[in-house]
Coordinates of C-alpha atoms and ligand atoms in Angstrom, one line a residue:
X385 CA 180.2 -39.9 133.3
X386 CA 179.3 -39.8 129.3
X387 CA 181.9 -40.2 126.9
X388 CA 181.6 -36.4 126.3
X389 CA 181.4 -35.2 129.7
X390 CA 184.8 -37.8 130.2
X391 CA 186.3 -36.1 127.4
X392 CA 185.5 -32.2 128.5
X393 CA 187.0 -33.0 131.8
X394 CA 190.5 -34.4 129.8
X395 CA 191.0 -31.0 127.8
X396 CA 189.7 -28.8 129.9
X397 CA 188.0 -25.7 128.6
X398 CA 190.6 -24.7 126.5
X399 CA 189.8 -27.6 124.6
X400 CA 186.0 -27.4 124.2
X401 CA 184.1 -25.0 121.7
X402 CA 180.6 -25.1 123.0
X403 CA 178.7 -21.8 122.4
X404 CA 176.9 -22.1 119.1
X405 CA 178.1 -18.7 117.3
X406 CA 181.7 -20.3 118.2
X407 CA 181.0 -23.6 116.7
X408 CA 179.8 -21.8 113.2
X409 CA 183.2 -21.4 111.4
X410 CA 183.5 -25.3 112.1
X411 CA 180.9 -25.9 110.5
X412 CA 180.7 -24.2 107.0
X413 CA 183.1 -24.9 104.3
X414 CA 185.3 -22.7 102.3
X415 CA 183.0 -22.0 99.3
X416 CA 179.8 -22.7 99.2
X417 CA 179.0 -21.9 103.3
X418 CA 177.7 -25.9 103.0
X419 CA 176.3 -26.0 106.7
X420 CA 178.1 -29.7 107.8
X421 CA 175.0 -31.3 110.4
X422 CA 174.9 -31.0 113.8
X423 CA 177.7 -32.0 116.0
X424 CA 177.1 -33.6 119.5
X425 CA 180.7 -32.4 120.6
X426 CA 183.5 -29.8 118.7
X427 CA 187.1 -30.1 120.3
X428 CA 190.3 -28.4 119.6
X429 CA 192.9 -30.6 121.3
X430 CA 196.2 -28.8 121.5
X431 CA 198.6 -32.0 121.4
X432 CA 198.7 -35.5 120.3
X433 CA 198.1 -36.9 124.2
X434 CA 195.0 -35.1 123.8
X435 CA 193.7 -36.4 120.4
X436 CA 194.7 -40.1 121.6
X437 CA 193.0 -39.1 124.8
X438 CA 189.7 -38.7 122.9
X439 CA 189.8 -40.6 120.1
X440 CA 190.3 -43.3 122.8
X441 CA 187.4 -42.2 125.2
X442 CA 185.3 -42.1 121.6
X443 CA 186.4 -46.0 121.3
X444 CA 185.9 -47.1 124.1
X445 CA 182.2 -45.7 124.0
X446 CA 181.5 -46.3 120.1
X447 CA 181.6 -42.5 119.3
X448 CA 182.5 -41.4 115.9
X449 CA 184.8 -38.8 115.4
X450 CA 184.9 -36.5 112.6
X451 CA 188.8 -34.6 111.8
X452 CA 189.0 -31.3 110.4
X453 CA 191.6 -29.2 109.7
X454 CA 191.4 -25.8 107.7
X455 CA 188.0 -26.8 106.4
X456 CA 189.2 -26.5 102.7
X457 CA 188.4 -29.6 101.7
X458 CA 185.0 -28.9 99.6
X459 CA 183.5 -32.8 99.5
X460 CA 182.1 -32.6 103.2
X461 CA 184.9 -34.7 104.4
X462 CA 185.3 -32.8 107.6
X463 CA 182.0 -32.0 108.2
X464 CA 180.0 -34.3 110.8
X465 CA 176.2 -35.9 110.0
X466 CA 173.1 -34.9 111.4
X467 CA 173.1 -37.3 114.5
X468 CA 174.2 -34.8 116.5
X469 CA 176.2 -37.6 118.1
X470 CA 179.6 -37.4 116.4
X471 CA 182.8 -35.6 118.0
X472 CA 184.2 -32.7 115.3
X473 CA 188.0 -33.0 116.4
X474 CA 189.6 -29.7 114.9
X475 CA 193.3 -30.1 114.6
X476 CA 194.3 -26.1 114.5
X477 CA 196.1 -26.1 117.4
X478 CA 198.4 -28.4 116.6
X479 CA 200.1 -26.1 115.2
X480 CA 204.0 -25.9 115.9
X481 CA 207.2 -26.5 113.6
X482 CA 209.3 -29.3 115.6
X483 CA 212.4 -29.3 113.9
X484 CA 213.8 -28.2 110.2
X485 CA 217.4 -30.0 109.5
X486 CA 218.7 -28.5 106.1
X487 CA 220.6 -31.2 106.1
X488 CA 218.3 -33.5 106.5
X489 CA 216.5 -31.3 104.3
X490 CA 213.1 -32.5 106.6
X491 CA 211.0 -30.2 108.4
X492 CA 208.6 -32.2 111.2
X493 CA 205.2 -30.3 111.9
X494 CA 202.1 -31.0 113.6
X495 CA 198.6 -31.3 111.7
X496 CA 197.4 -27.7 112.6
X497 CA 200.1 -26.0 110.7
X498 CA 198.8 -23.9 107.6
X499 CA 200.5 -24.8 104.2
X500 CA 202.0 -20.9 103.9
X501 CA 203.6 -21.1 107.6
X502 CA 205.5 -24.1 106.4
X503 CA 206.6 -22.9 103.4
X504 CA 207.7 -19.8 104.5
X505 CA 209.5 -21.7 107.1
X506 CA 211.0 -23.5 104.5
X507 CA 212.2 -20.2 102.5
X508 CA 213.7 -18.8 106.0
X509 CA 215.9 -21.7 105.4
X510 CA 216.4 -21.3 101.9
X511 CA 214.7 -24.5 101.0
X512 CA 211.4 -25.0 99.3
X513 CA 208.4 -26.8 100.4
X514 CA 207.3 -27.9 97.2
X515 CA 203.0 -27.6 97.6
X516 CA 201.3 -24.7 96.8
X517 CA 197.4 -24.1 95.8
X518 CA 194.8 -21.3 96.1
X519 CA 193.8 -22.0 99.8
X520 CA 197.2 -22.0 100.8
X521 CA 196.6 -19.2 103.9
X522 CA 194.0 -21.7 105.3
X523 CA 194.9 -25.3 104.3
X524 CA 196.0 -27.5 107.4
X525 CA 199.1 -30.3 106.9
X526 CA 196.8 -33.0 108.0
X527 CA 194.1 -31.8 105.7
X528 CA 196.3 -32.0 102.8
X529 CA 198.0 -35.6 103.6
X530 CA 194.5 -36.6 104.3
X531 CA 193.5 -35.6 100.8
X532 CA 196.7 -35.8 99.1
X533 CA 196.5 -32.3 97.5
X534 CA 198.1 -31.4 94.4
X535 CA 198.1 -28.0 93.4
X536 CA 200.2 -25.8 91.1
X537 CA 203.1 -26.9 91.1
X538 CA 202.7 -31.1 91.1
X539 CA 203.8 -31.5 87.4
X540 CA 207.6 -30.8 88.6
X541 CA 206.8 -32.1 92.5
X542 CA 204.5 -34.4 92.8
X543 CA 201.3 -34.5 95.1
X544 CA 201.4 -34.6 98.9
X545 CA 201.9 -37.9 98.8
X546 CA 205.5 -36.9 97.6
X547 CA 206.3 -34.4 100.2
X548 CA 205.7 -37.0 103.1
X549 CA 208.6 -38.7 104.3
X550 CA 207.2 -40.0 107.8
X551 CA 203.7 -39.5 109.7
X552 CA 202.4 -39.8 113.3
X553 CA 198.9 -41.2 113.8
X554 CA 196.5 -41.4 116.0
X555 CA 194.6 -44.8 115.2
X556 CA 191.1 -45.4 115.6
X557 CA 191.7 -47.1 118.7
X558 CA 193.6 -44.2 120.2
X559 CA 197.1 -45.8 120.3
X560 CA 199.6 -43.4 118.4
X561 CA 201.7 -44.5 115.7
X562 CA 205.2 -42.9 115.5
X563 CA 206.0 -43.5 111.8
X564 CA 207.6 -39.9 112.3
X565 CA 210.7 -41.3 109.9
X566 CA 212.5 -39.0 107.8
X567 CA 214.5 -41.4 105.8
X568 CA 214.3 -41.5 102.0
X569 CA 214.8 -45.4 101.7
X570 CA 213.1 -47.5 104.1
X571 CA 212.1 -50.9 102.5
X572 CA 211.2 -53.1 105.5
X573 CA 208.0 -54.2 104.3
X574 CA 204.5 -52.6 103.9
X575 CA 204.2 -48.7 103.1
X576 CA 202.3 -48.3 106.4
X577 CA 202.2 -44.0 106.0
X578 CA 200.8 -44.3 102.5
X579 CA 197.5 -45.9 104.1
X580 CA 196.8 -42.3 105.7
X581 CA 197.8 -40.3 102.9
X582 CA 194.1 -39.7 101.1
X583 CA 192.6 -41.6 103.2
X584 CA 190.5 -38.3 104.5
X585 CA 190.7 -39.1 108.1
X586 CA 189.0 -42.6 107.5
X587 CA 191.8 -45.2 108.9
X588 CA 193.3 -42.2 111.6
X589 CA 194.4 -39.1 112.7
X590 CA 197.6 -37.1 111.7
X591 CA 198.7 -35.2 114.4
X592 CA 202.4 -34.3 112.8
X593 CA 204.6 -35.3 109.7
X594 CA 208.2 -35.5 108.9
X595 CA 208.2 -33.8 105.1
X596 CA 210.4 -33.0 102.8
X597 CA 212.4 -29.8 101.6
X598 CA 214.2 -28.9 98.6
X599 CA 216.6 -26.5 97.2
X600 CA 214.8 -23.5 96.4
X601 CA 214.3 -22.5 92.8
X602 CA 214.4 -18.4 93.0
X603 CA 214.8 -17.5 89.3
X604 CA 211.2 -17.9 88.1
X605 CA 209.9 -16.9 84.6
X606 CA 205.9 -16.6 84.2
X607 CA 204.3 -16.1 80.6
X608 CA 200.3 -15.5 80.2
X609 CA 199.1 -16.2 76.8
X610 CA 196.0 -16.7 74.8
X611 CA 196.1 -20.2 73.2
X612 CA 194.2 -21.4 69.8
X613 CA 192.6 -24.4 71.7
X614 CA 193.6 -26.8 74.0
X615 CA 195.4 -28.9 71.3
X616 CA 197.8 -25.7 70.9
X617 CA 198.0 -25.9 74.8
X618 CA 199.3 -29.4 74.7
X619 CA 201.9 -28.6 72.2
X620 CA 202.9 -25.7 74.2
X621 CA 203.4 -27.8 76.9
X622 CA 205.7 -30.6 74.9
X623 CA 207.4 -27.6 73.9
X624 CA 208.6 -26.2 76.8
X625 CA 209.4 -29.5 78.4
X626 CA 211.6 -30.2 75.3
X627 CA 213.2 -26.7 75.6
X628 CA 213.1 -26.5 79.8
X629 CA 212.9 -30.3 80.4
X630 CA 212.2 -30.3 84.5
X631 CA 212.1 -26.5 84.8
X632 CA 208.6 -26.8 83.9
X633 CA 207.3 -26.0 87.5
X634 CA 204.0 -24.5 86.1
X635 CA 201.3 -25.3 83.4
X636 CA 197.7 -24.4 83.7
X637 CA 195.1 -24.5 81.1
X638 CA 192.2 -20.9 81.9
X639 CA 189.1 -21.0 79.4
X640 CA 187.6 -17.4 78.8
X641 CA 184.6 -18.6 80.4
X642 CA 186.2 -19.1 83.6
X643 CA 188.3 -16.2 83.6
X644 CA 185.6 -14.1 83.4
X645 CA 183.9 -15.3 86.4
X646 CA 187.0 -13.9 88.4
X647 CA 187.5 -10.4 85.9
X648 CA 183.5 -9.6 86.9
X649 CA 183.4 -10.4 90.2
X650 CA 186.6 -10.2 92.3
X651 CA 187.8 -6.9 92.8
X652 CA 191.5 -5.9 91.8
X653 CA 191.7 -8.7 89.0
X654 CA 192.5 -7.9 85.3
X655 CA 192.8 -9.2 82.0
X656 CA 196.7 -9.7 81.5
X657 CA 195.9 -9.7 77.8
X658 CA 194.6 -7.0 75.6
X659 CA 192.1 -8.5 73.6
X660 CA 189.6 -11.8 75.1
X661 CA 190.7 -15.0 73.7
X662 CA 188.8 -18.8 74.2
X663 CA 191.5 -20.3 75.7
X664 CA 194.6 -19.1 77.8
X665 CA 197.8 -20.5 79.6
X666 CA 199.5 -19.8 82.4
X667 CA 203.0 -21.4 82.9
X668 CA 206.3 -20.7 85.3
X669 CA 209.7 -22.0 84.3
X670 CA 212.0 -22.2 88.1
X671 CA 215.4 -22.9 88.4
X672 CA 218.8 -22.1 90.6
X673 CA 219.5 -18.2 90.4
X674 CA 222.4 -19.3 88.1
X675 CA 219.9 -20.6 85.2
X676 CA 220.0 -17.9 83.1
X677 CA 219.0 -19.4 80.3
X678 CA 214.8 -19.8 81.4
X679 CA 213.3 -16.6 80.0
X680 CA 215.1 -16.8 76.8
X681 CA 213.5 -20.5 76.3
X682 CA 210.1 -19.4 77.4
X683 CA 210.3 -16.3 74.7
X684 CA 211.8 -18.8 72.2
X685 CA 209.4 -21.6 72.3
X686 CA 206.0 -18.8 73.1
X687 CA 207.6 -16.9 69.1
X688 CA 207.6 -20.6 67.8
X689 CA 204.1 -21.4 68.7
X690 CA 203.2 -17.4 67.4
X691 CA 204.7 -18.6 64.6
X692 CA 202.6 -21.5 64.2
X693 CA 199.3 -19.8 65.1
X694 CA 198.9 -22.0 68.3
X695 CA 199.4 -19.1 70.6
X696 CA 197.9 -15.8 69.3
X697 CA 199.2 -13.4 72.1
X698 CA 201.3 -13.6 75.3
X699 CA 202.9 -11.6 77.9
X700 CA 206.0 -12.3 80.0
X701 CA 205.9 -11.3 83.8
X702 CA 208.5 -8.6 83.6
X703 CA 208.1 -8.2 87.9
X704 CA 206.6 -10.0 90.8
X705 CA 203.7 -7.4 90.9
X706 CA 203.2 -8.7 87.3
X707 CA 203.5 -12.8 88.1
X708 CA 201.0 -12.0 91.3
X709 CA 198.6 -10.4 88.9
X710 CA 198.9 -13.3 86.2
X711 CA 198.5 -15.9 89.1
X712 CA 195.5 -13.6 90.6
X713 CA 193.2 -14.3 87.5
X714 CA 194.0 -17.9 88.0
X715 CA 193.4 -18.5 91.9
X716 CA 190.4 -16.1 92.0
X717 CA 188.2 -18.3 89.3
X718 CA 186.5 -20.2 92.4
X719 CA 186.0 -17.1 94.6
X720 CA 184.6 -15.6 91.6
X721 CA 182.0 -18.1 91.0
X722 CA 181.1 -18.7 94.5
X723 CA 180.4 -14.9 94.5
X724 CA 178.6 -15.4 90.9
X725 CA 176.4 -17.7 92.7
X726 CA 175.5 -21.8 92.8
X727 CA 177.1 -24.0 89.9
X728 CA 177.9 -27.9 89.2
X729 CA 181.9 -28.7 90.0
X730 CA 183.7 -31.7 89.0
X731 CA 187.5 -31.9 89.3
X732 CA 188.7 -34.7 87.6
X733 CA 191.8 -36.0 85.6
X734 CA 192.0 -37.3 82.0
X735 CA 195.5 -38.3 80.0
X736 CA 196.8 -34.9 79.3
X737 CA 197.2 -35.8 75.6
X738 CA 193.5 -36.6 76.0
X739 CA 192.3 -33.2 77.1
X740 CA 191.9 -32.2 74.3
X741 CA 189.2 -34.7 72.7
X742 CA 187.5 -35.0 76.1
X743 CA 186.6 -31.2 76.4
X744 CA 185.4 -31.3 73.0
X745 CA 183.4 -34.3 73.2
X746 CA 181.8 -33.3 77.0
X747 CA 181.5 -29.3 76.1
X748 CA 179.6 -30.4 72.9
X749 CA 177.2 -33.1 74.7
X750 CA 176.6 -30.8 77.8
X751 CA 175.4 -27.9 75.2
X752 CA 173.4 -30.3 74.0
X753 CA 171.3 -31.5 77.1
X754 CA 171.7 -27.7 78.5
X755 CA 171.7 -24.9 75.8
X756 CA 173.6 -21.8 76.7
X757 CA 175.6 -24.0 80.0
X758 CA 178.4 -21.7 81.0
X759 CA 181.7 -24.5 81.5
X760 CA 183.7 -22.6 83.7
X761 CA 187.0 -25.1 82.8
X762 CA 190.4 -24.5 84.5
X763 CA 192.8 -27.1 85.8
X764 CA 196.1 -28.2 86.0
X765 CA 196.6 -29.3 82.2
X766 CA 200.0 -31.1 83.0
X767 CA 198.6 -33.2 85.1
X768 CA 195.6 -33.6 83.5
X769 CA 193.4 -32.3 86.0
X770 CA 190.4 -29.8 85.2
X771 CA 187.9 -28.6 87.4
X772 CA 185.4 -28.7 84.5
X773 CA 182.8 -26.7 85.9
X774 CA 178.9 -25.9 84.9
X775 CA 177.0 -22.8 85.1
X776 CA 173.3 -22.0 84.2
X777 CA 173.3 -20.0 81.2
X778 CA 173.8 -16.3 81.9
X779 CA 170.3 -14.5 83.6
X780 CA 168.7 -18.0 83.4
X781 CA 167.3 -19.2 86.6
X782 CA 169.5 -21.4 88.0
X783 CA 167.1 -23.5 90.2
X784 CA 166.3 -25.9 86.8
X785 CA 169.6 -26.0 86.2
X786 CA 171.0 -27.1 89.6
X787 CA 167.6 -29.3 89.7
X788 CA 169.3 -31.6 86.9
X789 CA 173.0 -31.9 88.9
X790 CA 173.2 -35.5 88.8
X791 CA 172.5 -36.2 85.2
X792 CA 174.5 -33.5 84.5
X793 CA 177.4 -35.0 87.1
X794 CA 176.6 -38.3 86.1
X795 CA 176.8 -37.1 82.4
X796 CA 180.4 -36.0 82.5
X797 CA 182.0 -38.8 84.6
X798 CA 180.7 -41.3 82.2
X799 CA 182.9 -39.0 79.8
X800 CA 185.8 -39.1 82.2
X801 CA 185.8 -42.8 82.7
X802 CA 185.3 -43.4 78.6
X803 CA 188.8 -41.0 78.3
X804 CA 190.5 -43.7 81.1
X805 CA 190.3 -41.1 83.5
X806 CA 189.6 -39.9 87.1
X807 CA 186.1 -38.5 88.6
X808 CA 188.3 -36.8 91.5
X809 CA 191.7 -35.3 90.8
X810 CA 192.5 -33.6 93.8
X811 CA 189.7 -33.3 96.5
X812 CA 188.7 -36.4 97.8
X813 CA 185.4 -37.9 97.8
X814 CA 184.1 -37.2 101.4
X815 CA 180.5 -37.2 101.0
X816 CA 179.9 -34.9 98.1
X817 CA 181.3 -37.8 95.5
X818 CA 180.4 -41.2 97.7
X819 CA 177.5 -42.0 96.0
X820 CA 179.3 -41.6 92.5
X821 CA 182.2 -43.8 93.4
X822 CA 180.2 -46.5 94.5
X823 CA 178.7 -46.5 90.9
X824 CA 182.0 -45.6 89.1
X825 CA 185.1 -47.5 90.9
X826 CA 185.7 -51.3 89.7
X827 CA 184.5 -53.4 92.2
X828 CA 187.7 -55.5 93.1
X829 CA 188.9 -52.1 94.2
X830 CA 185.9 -51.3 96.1
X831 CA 186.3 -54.1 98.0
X832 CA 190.3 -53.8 99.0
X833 CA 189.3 -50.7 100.2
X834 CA 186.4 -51.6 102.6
X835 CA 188.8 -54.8 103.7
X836 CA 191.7 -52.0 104.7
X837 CA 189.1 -50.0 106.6
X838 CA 187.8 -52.8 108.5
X839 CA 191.6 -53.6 109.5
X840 CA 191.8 -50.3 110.7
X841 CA 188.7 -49.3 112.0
X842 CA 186.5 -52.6 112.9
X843 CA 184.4 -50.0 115.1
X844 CA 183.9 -47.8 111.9
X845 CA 184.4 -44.6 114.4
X846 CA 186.8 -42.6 112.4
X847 CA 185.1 -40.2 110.1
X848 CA 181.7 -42.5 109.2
X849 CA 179.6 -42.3 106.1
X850 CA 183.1 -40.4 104.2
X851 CA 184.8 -42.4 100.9
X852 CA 183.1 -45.5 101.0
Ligands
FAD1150 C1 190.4 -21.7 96.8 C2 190.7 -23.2 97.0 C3 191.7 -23.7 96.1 C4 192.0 -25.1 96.2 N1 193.0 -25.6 95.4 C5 193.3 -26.9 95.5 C6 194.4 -27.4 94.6 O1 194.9 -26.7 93.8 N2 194.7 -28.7 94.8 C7 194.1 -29.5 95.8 O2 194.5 -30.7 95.9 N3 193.1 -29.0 96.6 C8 192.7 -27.7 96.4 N4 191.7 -27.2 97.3 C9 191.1 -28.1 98.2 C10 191.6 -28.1 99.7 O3 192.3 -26.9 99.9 C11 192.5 -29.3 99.9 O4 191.7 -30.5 99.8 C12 193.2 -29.3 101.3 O5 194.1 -30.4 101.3 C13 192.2 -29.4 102.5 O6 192.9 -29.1 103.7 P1 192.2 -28.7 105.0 O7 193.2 -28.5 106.1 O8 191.3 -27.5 104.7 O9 191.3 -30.0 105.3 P2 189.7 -30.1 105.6 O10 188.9 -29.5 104.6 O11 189.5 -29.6 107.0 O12 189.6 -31.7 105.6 C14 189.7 -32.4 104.4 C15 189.6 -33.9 104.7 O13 190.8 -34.3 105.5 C16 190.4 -34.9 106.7 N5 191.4 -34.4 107.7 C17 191.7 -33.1 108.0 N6 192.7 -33.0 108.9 C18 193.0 -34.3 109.1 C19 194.0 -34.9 110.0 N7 194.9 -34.2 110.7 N8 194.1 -36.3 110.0 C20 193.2 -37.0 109.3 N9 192.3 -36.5 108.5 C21 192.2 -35.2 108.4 C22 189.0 -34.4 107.0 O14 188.3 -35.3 107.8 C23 188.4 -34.3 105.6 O15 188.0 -35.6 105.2 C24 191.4 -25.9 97.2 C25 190.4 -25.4 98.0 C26 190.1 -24.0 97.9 C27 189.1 -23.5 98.8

């Protein structure tokens, strides 16, 4: 028997996507419909017996295999090569809650679950699961512990990284690792679950995790306002900290230019604002139902900065139709531009307190090298994250434009590294930003990386050709 004939017969057809026009959806990512090679096998095992069962058939017979969850990702890290030879291991049917203790305050759930199940889990239990981010309905557990996501709200909580208190694995040589723990201090030695944790399904597979929960924080206060420049958003920001302190759950930096990517092209969003501005922010105070206090800080620190000139308008979400429509404009920007058609992204992380200087600096030397480049730049300011991303100038043909990504690409991460910061913030590396890391990562580090892997994975099965 072949190793894919041996591994058809251990799931059964429940198991096995093999007609073509099935296989598509596996096989074209979120935004840009980025067609992912050809794979030689697509399974959907429906426990963590059956992933150890293939990922141990795949060992034995030097197959790679390729994990995928929601398909979010956006670097090609789930997406198999060309070979036509590599097993695309889809974790969605892993999808059950195993237990929620409240007070443990620990929910354990397989890979397969989508982000939104488990935080409205969570809220049935009146606890938060502290991740959210735009592809939140789609978004797979293992697919964001594999890429550590960070979202909107990792200023107050942390990454995924944070929200991880114990994993099970499926290691490249098909044993399973229960590190399913859900204590909050466990010091005997070696971090072993923080390996997995952005490793994009490089060192193994996640088939569940034991995460964390917190109190919920149902008194939330939203304010949209138009901002001088970023320098007025980062005094906004050490405003509201020093008013709010921790309450700070929310803090995202919107240029026009993006905005208007999701006002012209995704239907049912509108300008919160009146009048256009250059710069906007969007931030969300939360606290216990008893903190009264939150809206009367936002208002007081938002007539301050008024006051100063930083912020030149602003509205308060005075409903949650109101806070869905402020947080609409935000989460649409990508769907608008993917509708808008093809551009150049980067999402990448800078000192916050350096934001300011970097966008100057990189908008001013990309108009430069392209006159008229639309920056569509929006990002979690608190963290220092942007996705500073490049349009061709409006009507222009894009083909020249998109014809010069790399020196455009390699133009701006030269700026990120000069401002001691990060060429990927959020989504990984997979195979879109490989190539780029090799160049940009110190060397030292390089190498601790590829000696880890080899640990792991001497076969170099799981996930080839992703990270490094
Ligand atoms: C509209 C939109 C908004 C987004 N906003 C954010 C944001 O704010 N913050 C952010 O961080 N990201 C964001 N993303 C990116 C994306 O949602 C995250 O990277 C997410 O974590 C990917 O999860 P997924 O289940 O779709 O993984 P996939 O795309 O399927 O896979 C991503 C990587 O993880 C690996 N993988 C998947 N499942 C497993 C597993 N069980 N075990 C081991 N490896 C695995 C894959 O091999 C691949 O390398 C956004 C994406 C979209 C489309």
């Amino acid at each position: 028997m072949s190793a894919f004939e041996e591994i058809a017969a251990a799931l059964g057809p429940a198991g096995i996507v093999s007609d073509p026009a099935d296989q598509a959806p596996y096989l074209t990512e979120w935004r840009n419909g980025r067609i992912g090679g050809r794979p030689g096998l697509v399974v959907r095992p429906g426990t963590t017996g059956e992933v150890a069962a293939v990922v141990g058939i795949c060992a034995a017979n030097g197959v790679a295999v390729v994990p995928q969850g929601g398909n979010t990702g956006l670097v090609g890290g789930g997406m198999p090569d060309a070979s036509g030879t590599q097993v695309l291991l889809n974790l969605s049917r892993l999808n059950r809650i195993r237990d929620l203790d409240t007070l443990d305050d620990s929910v354990v759930v397989e890979a397969g679950c989508v982000l939104k199940t488990v935080q409205d889990a969570a809220a049935a239990a009146d606890r938060l699961f502290a991740l959210s981010l735009g592809s939140e309905g789609s978004a797979q557990i293992g697919g964001l512990i594999a890429t550590n996501a960070g979202g909107t709200m990792t200023v107050r909580y942390g990454n995924m990284r944070e929200q991880v208190l114990g994993l099970e694995v499926v290691l490249p040589d098909g044993r399973v690792w229960n590190g399913l723990r859900r204590l909050r201090k466990d010091n005997t030695g070696y971090d072993l679950r923080q390996m997995f944790v952005g490793a994009e399904g490089t060192l193994g597979i996640v088939t569940a995790a034991a995460l964390r929960l917190l109190p919920r924080q149902p008194r939330v206060e939203t304010a949209f306002c138009a901002v001088r420049d970023p320098e007025a958003a980062v005094a906004l920001l050490a405003g509201l900290r020093a008013a709010a302190g921790e309450a700070v759950t929310a803090f995202e930096l919107i240029s026009r230019t993006a905005m208007t990517f999701a006002l012209d092209h995704v239907p049912g969003t509108a300008d919160p604002l009146d009048a256009p501005a250059p710069w906007y922010v969007l931030a969300e105070l939360a606290g216990p139902a008893a903190r009264a206090d939150l809206a009367d800080a936002l208002e007081r620190v938002l007539a301050d900065a008024l006051d100063r000139g930083e912020v030149t308008d602003g509205a308060m979400a005075t409903s949650e139709a109101r806070r869905a429509a402020f947080w609409q404009v935000r989460e649409r920007i990508t769907e608008g531009r993917r509708i808008a058609g093809s551009g150049i992204n980067h999402d990448i992380s800078v000192p916050t307190s350096r934001i300011p200087a970097f966008v100057r600096r990189c908008d001013a030397d990309l108009a430069a090298m392209v006159p008229g480049i639309r920056i569509a730049n929006f990002g979690h300011l608190a963290d220092g994250n942007l996705h500073y991303n490049l349009n061709p100038p409006a009507g222009a043909d894009p083909a020249p434009f998109l014809a010069r990504k790399d020196a455009l690409t390699a133009l701006v991460h030269d700026r990120v590294l000069d401002f001691g910061g990060s060429i990927s913030a959020e989504h990984g590396i997979g195979t879109l930003k490989r190539a780029e890391l090799a160049r940009l990562k110190d060397p030292l580090s390089l190498e601790l990386m590829r000696r880890v892997k080899a640990a792991l994975d001497p076969a170099g099965i799981m996930n080839p050709g992703k990270v490094i």
